[in-house]
């Protein structure tokens, strides 16, 4: 299931990223702001539980998400700002990192680094800035499933219709949250109009 929340604020933030003249720190910051808006959508069905806290008026029982039941797994590199946004918001979430890179000629994704631990019983939030062919995020989903994820939600800034279709067809049980679905892919499997190479733009590695 794919949720594509629409709002003037989200549209404006995505269009800030489309401006090729924005510096990398604005690019990363804007990705973080978009991620927090998507995260709010993704966590709407999370159960809360009572916890006692010390307030200025003494002890009080309040309802909070069980943050330790949440694991965020990012697909390097462009998703690193998304990862930061999730753990800034859900402070006690567990982190995992997957290095997945597309081959420039074949466009096939390849895992080169796995630093994601046991996902058993966790609500796993996979963050991957771009869904082009969908290969990278599908690899990430396969890995967290093998590691025992209970529930999987994915967050993305921009995707192509074919990439989204690929995730939906392969995983009926994964919830996708995406800020913008663009027109399609070019002959190099880049999203059109898209952002260009999001990892390079986020970290000035041209
Ligand atoms: C980009 C992007 C996604 C992937 C999407 O990463 O961050 O992870 O491509 O493409 P796909 O849907 O066709 O798999 P890239 O492979 O460029 O790695 P990088 O961020 O390290 O440059
Ligand atoms: N990776 C990117 O960073 N951008 C695209 O458009 C496709 C893959």
Short mmCIF file of C-alpha atoms in Angstrom, two decimals, residues 63-146:
data_model
loop_
_atom_site.label_atom_id
_atom_site.label_comp_id
_atom_site.label_asym_id
_atom_site.label_seq_id
_atom_site.Cartn_x
_atom_site.Cartn_y
_atom_site.Cartn_z
CA UNK A 63 0.98 7.88 26.82
CA UNK A 64 4.03 7.44 24.55
CA UNK A 65 5.10 5.27 21.64
CA UNK A 66 7.38 2.43 22.73
CA UNK A 67 10.34 3.88 20.85
CA UNK A 68 12.54 0.84 21.37
CA UNK A 69 10.10 -1.22 19.25
CA UNK A 70 11.09 0.93 16.26
CA UNK A 71 14.14 0.26 14.12
CA UNK A 72 15.26 2.58 11.33
CA UNK A 73 17.32 1.06 8.53
CA UNK A 74 18.81 3.39 5.95
CA UNK A 75 20.05 2.69 2.43
CA UNK A 76 23.37 4.54 2.06
CA UNK A 77 24.16 7.16 1.11
CA UNK A 78 21.38 9.56 0.26
CA UNK A 79 19.16 8.32 3.09
CA UNK A 80 21.58 9.42 5.83
CA UNK A 81 19.73 12.74 6.39
CA UNK A 82 16.47 10.75 6.53
CA UNK A 83 18.04 8.48 9.13
CA UNK A 84 19.07 11.49 11.26
CA UNK A 85 15.54 12.90 11.02
CA UNK A 86 14.00 9.65 12.31
CA UNK A 87 16.36 9.28 15.29
CA UNK A 88 16.05 12.98 16.15
CA UNK A 89 12.29 12.39 16.39
CA UNK A 90 12.17 8.86 17.82
CA UNK A 91 15.16 9.17 20.13
CA UNK A 92 15.32 5.59 21.34
CA UNK A 93 14.84 3.88 17.99
CA UNK A 94 17.39 1.22 17.07
CA UNK A 95 19.53 1.92 13.98
CA UNK A 96 20.71 -0.23 11.10
CA UNK A 97 22.64 0.67 7.94
CA UNK A 98 22.74 -1.02 4.54
CA UNK A 99 25.22 -0.02 1.86
CA UNK A 100 23.48 -0.67 -1.46
CA UNK A 101 24.77 0.79 -4.71
CA UNK A 102 23.41 0.65 -8.26
CA UNK A 103 25.78 -0.47 -10.98
CA UNK A 104 26.11 2.49 -13.33
CA UNK A 105 25.79 0.34 -16.48
CA UNK A 106 23.33 -2.41 -15.55
CA UNK A 107 21.42 -0.32 -12.92
CA UNK A 108 21.25 -3.45 -10.76
CA UNK A 109 21.53 -2.79 -7.03
CA UNK A 110 24.26 -4.54 -5.05
CA UNK A 111 24.73 -4.89 -1.29
CA UNK A 112 28.27 -3.96 -0.15
CA UNK A 113 27.76 -3.34 3.59
CA UNK A 114 25.33 -4.76 6.15
CA UNK A 115 25.32 -3.21 9.60
CA UNK A 116 21.69 -3.94 10.44
CA UNK A 117 21.17 -6.18 13.45
CA UNK A 118 18.34 -8.47 14.48
CA UNK A 119 14.97 -7.01 13.46
CA UNK A 120 12.84 -9.55 15.39
CA UNK A 121 9.64 -8.05 16.74
CA UNK A 122 10.49 -4.58 15.45
CA UNK A 123 8.53 -2.10 13.38
CA UNK A 124 11.25 -1.46 10.81
CA UNK A 125 11.27 1.86 8.99
CA UNK A 126 13.36 1.54 5.84
CA UNK A 127 14.48 4.93 4.55
CA UNK A 128 15.70 5.33 0.95
CA UNK A 129 15.53 8.82 -0.58
CA UNK A 130 14.90 7.73 -4.17
CA UNK A 131 12.86 4.84 -5.63
CA UNK A 132 13.97 4.63 -9.27
CA UNK A 133 13.79 0.99 -10.45
CA UNK A 134 12.95 0.01 -6.87
CA UNK A 135 15.84 -2.48 -6.81
CA UNK A 136 17.66 -0.93 -3.83
CA UNK A 137 14.66 -0.67 -1.55
CA UNK A 138 13.50 -4.20 -2.49
CA UNK A 139 16.96 -5.52 -1.52
CA UNK A 140 16.65 -3.67 1.80
CA UNK A 141 13.15 -5.09 2.41
CA UNK A 142 14.39 -8.65 1.68
CA UNK A 143 17.21 -8.19 4.20
CA UNK A 144 15.07 -6.84 7.05
CA UNK A 145 12.49 -9.57 6.39
CA UNK A 146 15.24 -12.20 6.69
#
